[in-house]
Coordinates of C-alpha atoms in Angstrom, one line a residue:
X19 CA 20.0 86.4 92.5
X20 CA 16.9 87.7 90.8
X21 CA 14.6 85.6 92.9
X22 CA 16.3 86.9 96.1
X23 CA 15.9 90.5 94.9
X24 CA 12.3 89.7 94.0
X25 CA 11.6 88.4 97.5
X26 CA 13.3 91.4 99.1
X27 CA 11.3 93.8 97.0
X28 CA 8.0 92.0 97.8
X29 CA 8.9 92.1 101.5
X30 CA 9.9 95.8 101.3
X31 CA 6.6 96.7 99.5
X32 CA 4.5 94.8 102.1
X33 CA 6.4 96.4 104.9
X34 CA 6.2 100.0 103.7
X35 CA 2.6 99.8 102.4
X36 CA 1.3 98.1 105.6
X37 CA 3.3 100.5 107.8
X38 CA 1.8 103.5 106.0
X39 CA -1.7 102.2 106.3
X40 CA -1.3 101.6 110.0
X41 CA 0.4 104.9 110.5
X42 CA -2.5 106.8 108.8
X43 CA -5.1 105.0 110.8
X44 CA -3.3 105.5 114.1
X45 CA -2.6 109.2 113.4
X46 CA -6.1 110.3 112.2
X47 CA -8.5 107.9 114.0
X48 CA -10.6 109.5 116.8
X49 CA -10.0 106.4 118.9
X50 CA -6.2 106.7 118.7
X51 CA -3.9 109.7 118.2
X52 CA -6.8 111.9 116.8
X53 CA -4.7 114.4 114.8
X54 CA -7.5 116.4 113.2
X55 CA -5.8 117.8 110.2
X56 CA -5.6 114.9 107.6
X57 CA -5.7 117.1 104.5
X58 CA -3.0 119.5 105.9
X59 CA -0.9 116.5 106.9
X60 CA -1.2 115.0 103.4
X61 CA -0.3 118.4 102.0
X62 CA 3.0 118.2 103.9
X63 CA 3.6 114.7 102.8
X64 CA 3.1 115.7 99.1
X65 CA 5.5 118.6 99.5
X66 CA 8.0 116.2 101.0
X67 CA 7.6 113.8 98.1
X68 CA 8.4 116.7 95.7
X69 CA 11.6 117.6 97.7
X70 CA 12.7 114.0 98.1
X71 CA 12.1 113.3 94.4
X72 CA 14.3 116.2 93.3
X73 CA 16.9 115.2 95.8
X74 CA 16.9 111.7 94.4
X75 CA 17.3 112.8 90.8
X76 CA 20.2 115.1 91.7
X77 CA 22.2 112.8 94.0
X78 CA 21.0 109.2 93.6
X79 CA 19.2 108.4 90.3
X80 CA 20.1 111.2 87.8
X81 CA 18.9 108.9 85.0
X82 CA 15.4 109.3 86.3
X83 CA 15.4 113.1 85.8
X84 CA 12.5 114.2 83.5
X85 CA 13.9 114.4 80.0
X86 CA 11.0 116.4 78.6
X87 CA 8.4 118.8 79.9
X88 CA 4.7 118.5 78.8
X89 CA 3.3 121.1 76.6
X90 CA 1.0 123.7 78.1
X91 CA -2.1 122.2 76.6
X92 CA -1.2 118.7 77.8
X93 CA -0.3 120.1 81.2
X94 CA -3.7 121.8 81.7
X95 CA -5.8 119.0 80.2
X96 CA -4.0 115.9 81.5
X97 CA -1.3 116.6 84.1
X98 CA -3.4 119.1 86.2
X99 CA -6.5 116.8 86.4
X100 CA -4.3 113.8 87.2
X101 CA -2.6 115.8 90.0
X102 CA -5.8 117.0 91.5
X103 CA -7.5 113.6 91.3
X104 CA -4.5 112.0 93.0
X105 CA -4.6 114.7 95.8
X106 CA -8.3 114.1 96.3
X107 CA -7.8 110.4 96.4
X108 CA -5.1 110.4 99.0
X109 CA -6.6 113.3 101.1
X110 CA -10.1 111.9 101.3
X111 CA -8.7 108.4 102.0
X112 CA -6.8 109.7 105.0
X113 CA -9.8 111.8 106.1
X114 CA -12.1 108.7 106.0
X115 CA -9.8 106.9 108.5
X116 CA -10.9 109.3 111.2
X117 CA -14.3 107.5 111.4
X118 CA -14.1 104.1 109.6
X119 CA -12.0 101.1 110.3
X120 CA -8.9 100.3 108.3
X121 CA -10.5 97.0 107.2
X122 CA -13.6 98.7 105.9
X123 CA -11.5 101.3 104.1
X124 CA -9.5 98.5 102.4
X125 CA -12.6 96.7 101.4
X126 CA -14.2 99.8 99.8
X127 CA -10.9 100.7 98.0
X128 CA -10.8 97.2 96.5
X129 CA -13.5 98.4 94.2
X130 CA -11.1 100.9 92.5
X131 CA -10.7 98.7 89.4
X132 CA -14.4 99.3 88.6
X133 CA -13.7 103.0 88.2
X134 CA -10.4 102.4 86.5
X135 CA -12.2 100.4 83.8
X136 CA -15.1 102.9 83.5
X137 CA -12.8 105.9 83.0
X138 CA -10.7 103.8 80.6
X139 CA -13.9 103.3 78.6
X140 CA -14.6 107.0 78.8
X141 CA -11.1 108.0 77.6
X142 CA -11.1 105.2 75.0
X143 CA -8.2 103.5 76.6
X144 CA -10.1 100.3 76.6
X145 CA -12.9 98.9 74.5
X146 CA -16.0 97.7 76.4
X147 CA -16.3 93.9 76.4
X148 CA -18.7 91.5 78.1
X149 CA -15.8 90.1 80.1
X150 CA -14.9 93.4 81.6
X151 CA -18.5 94.4 82.2
X152 CA -19.0 91.0 83.9
X153 CA -16.0 91.6 86.2
X154 CA -17.2 95.1 87.1
X155 CA -20.6 93.6 88.1
X156 CA -18.8 91.0 90.3
X157 CA -16.7 93.6 92.1
X158 CA -19.7 95.9 92.6
X159 CA -21.7 93.1 94.1
X160 CA -18.8 92.3 96.5
X161 CA -18.4 96.0 97.5
X162 CA -22.2 96.4 98.1
X163 CA -22.1 93.3 100.4
X164 CA -19.1 94.7 102.3
X165 CA -20.8 98.0 102.8
X166 CA -24.2 96.5 103.9
X167 CA -22.5 94.2 106.3
X168 CA -20.2 96.8 107.9
X169 CA -20.2 96.4 111.7
X170 CA -19.7 100.1 112.5
X171 CA -21.0 102.0 109.5
X172 CA -20.3 105.8 109.4
X173 CA -21.9 107.6 106.5
X174 CA -19.5 110.5 106.3
X175 CA -16.5 108.2 106.3
X176 CA -18.0 105.9 103.7
X177 CA -18.8 108.9 101.4
X178 CA -15.2 110.1 101.8
X179 CA -13.6 106.7 101.0
X180 CA -16.1 106.1 98.1
X181 CA -15.3 109.4 96.5
X182 CA -11.6 108.6 97.0
X183 CA -12.1 105.3 95.2
X184 CA -13.8 107.1 92.2
X185 CA -10.8 109.6 92.2
X186 CA -8.5 106.6 92.3
X187 CA -10.0 105.3 89.1
X188 CA -9.7 108.6 87.4
X189 CA -6.2 109.0 88.7
X190 CA -4.9 105.7 87.2
X191 CA -6.7 106.2 83.9
X192 CA -5.0 109.6 83.6
X193 CA -1.7 108.1 84.7
X194 CA -2.0 105.6 81.8
X195 CA -2.5 108.5 79.4
X196 CA 0.6 110.3 80.8
X197 CA 2.8 107.2 80.6
X198 CA 1.7 106.3 77.1
X199 CA 3.0 109.7 75.7
X200 CA 6.8 110.0 75.8
X201 CA 6.4 113.8 75.1
X202 CA 5.1 114.1 78.7
X203 CA 8.5 113.2 80.2
X204 CA 6.9 110.9 82.8
X205 CA 8.4 107.6 82.0
X206 CA 9.3 106.7 85.6
X207 CA 7.7 107.2 89.1
X208 CA 10.3 109.8 90.2
X209 CA 9.6 112.0 87.1
X210 CA 5.9 111.5 87.6
X211 CA 6.2 112.6 91.2
X212 CA 8.1 115.7 90.3
X213 CA 5.3 116.9 88.1
X214 CA 2.3 115.7 90.0
X215 CA 3.2 116.2 93.7
X216 CA 3.1 120.1 93.6
X217 CA -0.4 119.9 92.0
X218 CA -1.4 117.4 94.7
X219 CA 0.0 119.6 97.4
X220 CA -1.7 122.8 96.2
X221 CA -5.1 121.1 95.8
X222 CA -4.9 119.6 99.2
X223 CA -3.9 122.8 100.8
X224 CA -6.8 124.6 99.1
X225 CA -9.4 122.2 100.4
X226 CA -7.7 122.0 103.8
X227 CA -8.0 125.8 104.2
X228 CA -11.7 125.5 103.2
X229 CA -12.7 122.6 105.4
X230 CA -10.3 122.1 108.3
X231 CA -10.0 124.0 111.6
X232 CA -6.4 124.9 112.2
X233 CA -6.7 125.5 116.0
X234 CA -5.0 122.1 116.7
X235 CA -1.8 123.5 115.4
X236 CA -1.8 126.0 118.3
X237 CA -3.9 124.5 121.0
X238 CA -4.1 120.8 121.9
X239 CA -7.8 119.8 121.6
X240 CA -9.6 117.7 124.1
X241 CA -9.7 114.0 123.5
X242 CA -6.6 114.2 121.4
X243 CA -3.2 112.8 122.1
X244 CA -1.5 114.9 119.5
X245 CA 0.2 118.0 121.0
X246 CA -0.2 121.4 119.3
X247 CA 2.4 121.7 116.5
X248 CA 3.2 125.3 117.4
X249 CA 2.2 125.2 121.1
X250 CA 5.7 124.5 122.4
X251 CA 9.2 123.4 121.2
X252 CA 8.6 119.9 122.5
X253 CA 5.3 119.7 120.8
X254 CA 6.7 121.0 117.6
X255 CA 9.6 118.5 117.6
X256 CA 7.2 115.7 118.5
X257 CA 4.6 116.4 115.8
X258 CA 7.3 117.3 113.2
X259 CA 8.9 113.9 113.7
X260 CA 5.6 112.0 113.4
X261 CA 4.4 113.9 110.3
X262 CA 7.9 113.6 108.6
X263 CA 7.8 109.9 109.2
X264 CA 4.7 109.5 107.1
X265 CA 6.2 111.5 104.2
X266 CA 9.3 109.4 104.2
X267 CA 7.3 106.2 104.4
X268 CA 5.2 107.3 101.4
X269 CA 8.3 108.1 99.3
X270 CA 10.1 104.9 100.2
X271 CA 7.0 102.9 99.3
X272 CA 7.0 104.6 95.9
X273 CA 10.6 103.6 95.3
X274 CA 10.1 100.1 96.5
X275 CA 7.0 99.7 94.4
X276 CA 8.9 100.8 91.3
X277 CA 11.7 98.3 92.2
X278 CA 9.2 95.5 92.6
X279 CA 7.6 96.2 89.2
X280 CA 11.1 96.2 87.6
X281 CA 12.2 92.8 89.0
X282 CA 8.9 90.8 89.0
X283 CA 6.4 89.8 86.4
X284 CA 3.0 91.4 86.0
X285 CA 1.4 88.3 87.3
X286 CA 3.5 88.3 90.5
X287 CA 2.8 92.0 91.1
X288 CA -1.0 91.5 90.6
X289 CA -1.1 88.6 93.0
X290 CA 1.0 90.5 95.5
X291 CA -1.5 93.4 95.4
X292 CA -4.4 91.0 96.2
X293 CA -2.4 89.4 99.0
X294 CA -1.5 92.8 100.4
X295 CA -5.2 93.7 100.8
X296 CA -5.9 90.5 102.6
X297 CA -2.8 91.1 104.8
X298 CA -4.0 94.6 105.6
X299 CA -7.4 93.5 106.7
X300 CA -6.0 90.7 108.8
X301 CA -3.4 92.9 110.5
X302 CA -6.0 95.6 111.2
X303 CA -8.1 93.0 113.0
X304 CA -5.3 92.1 115.4
X305 CA -4.0 95.6 115.9
X306 CA -7.1 97.7 115.9
X307 CA -9.7 95.1 116.8
X308 CA -11.7 95.5 113.6
X309 CA -14.7 93.2 113.6
X310 CA -16.4 91.6 110.6
X311 CA -19.8 90.1 109.8
X312 CA -20.5 87.1 107.6
X313 CA -21.9 89.5 105.0
X314 CA -18.6 91.5 105.2
X315 CA -16.5 88.4 104.6
X316 CA -18.8 87.1 101.7
X317 CA -18.5 90.5 100.1
X318 CA -14.8 90.4 100.5
X319 CA -14.5 87.0 98.9
X320 CA -16.7 88.0 95.9
X321 CA -14.7 91.2 95.5
X322 CA -11.4 89.3 95.5
X323 CA -12.7 86.9 92.9
X324 CA -13.6 89.9 90.8
X325 CA -10.1 91.3 91.3
X326 CA -8.5 88.0 90.3
X327 CA -10.6 87.9 87.1
X328 CA -9.8 91.6 86.4
X329 CA -6.1 91.0 86.7
X330 CA -6.3 87.8 84.6
X331 CA -8.1 89.8 81.8
X332 CA -5.6 92.6 82.0
X333 CA -2.5 90.3 81.9
X334 CA -4.0 88.3 79.0
X335 CA -4.6 91.5 77.1
X336 CA -1.0 92.6 77.7
X337 CA 0.4 89.3 76.5
X338 CA -1.7 89.4 73.4
X339 CA -0.5 92.9 72.7
X340 CA 3.1 91.8 72.9
X341 CA 2.4 88.7 71.0
X342 CA 0.7 90.6 68.2
X343 CA 3.6 93.1 68.0
X344 CA 6.2 90.3 67.9
X345 CA 4.2 88.5 65.2
X346 CA 4.0 91.5 62.8
X347 CA 7.4 93.1 63.4
X348 CA 9.9 90.6 64.5
X349 CA 8.8 87.2 63.2
X350 CA 11.0 87.5 60.1
X351 CA 14.1 87.9 62.4
X352 CA 13.3 84.5 63.8
X353 CA 12.7 82.9 60.5
X354 CA 9.1 82.2 61.2
X355 CA 6.2 82.7 58.8
X356 CA 3.2 84.5 60.2
X357 CA -0.2 84.8 58.6
X358 CA -1.0 88.6 58.8
X359 CA -4.6 87.9 59.4
X360 CA -4.3 84.9 61.7
X361 CA -1.2 84.3 63.8
X362 CA 0.4 80.9 63.2
X363 CA 2.6 80.8 66.3
X364 CA 2.5 81.7 69.9
X365 CA 4.7 81.8 73.0
X366 CA 5.5 78.8 75.1
X367 CA 4.8 78.7 78.8
X368 CA 8.4 79.6 79.8
X369 CA 8.6 82.5 77.5
X370 CA 5.3 83.9 78.9
X371 CA 7.1 84.3 82.3
X372 CA 10.1 85.9 80.6
X373 CA 7.8 88.3 78.7
X374 CA 6.0 89.3 81.9
X375 CA 9.4 90.1 83.5
X376 CA 10.6 92.0 80.4
X377 CA 13.0 89.4 79.3
X378 CA 12.2 88.6 75.7
X379 CA 13.6 85.4 74.4
X380 CA 14.8 84.2 71.0
X381 CA 13.8 81.6 68.4
X382 CA 13.3 78.9 71.1
X383 CA 10.4 80.9 72.5
X384 CA 8.3 80.4 69.5
X385 CA 6.0 77.4 69.2
X386 CA 4.4 76.8 65.7
X387 CA 0.7 76.3 65.8
X388 CA -1.8 75.5 63.0
X389 CA -3.5 78.6 61.7
X390 CA -7.0 79.2 63.0
X391 CA -9.6 78.6 60.2

């Protein structure tokens, strides 16, 4: 039953994530629908996420309602920067798709773990290690090769997606800060969306007003297949349906992603993320005709190797953290002696899998080892 639910969750995540990527590329790219207001569209999507999240906690998942509200200081120093960084990440990502290919976009965004780690160092969430620094160097080399080898390089689009990647690193580092503090009241993605989406929407609207020309809302521009939103009733219904579809897709992906995390292990989720990137690049080649050079592909392989190593280090650290906690707090309950300085037992292979999926075992999960001298 669990395996069937896990497969359905993986398939649902792939379907919604890939559909959203293809949707954004099709809607904003100049060679396709060419709707010229990506920031304004993303503002509407974030507003929809807020409305849908509140609807969900009222009617569908009341247990996910935020139990607490962050203090004013925490809101200004942690929640607000996280909301703005997320808004910039999503908005600039969508803007970049006007001029760069979906494949190149995915390749550059694969470097996000570099900035996640750097911001984690900055916020003292992680301690710098030679292993992490080595992984950063591998991913950076891979991204550089992908950028240098890009078939149709556009400087503006590259700058947009690269800044979005930096914002993605800041965003996830701040999310880790928010989730680590119960007083924030953001212990699930719905609660997090309720607090962050209004900030994301406001920041996106602000920069949309500063940088985007709103004439396509009233007059259909040349070389665009998107009718003016307020030009006619037919145009309004047409564009309203298309824009609403993106907002619903983004929200459904959020729910499916949360479900996937809850029914799979950390290892499975990490592998699925890497496979999803490869799948996105492959599908964009067949649908949009994206072309690659040998340098592109070499850079992609190097970057993926870096991602695998990064996830391995992250998962190992999580296991060690659980292992250490179990050793010091619960060993007595299992009747096992533990050297406080040097652990004298560890998990067996089967219990690692259960630990990853949140299913902690009993006494049979402990395998005595000789203390390390």
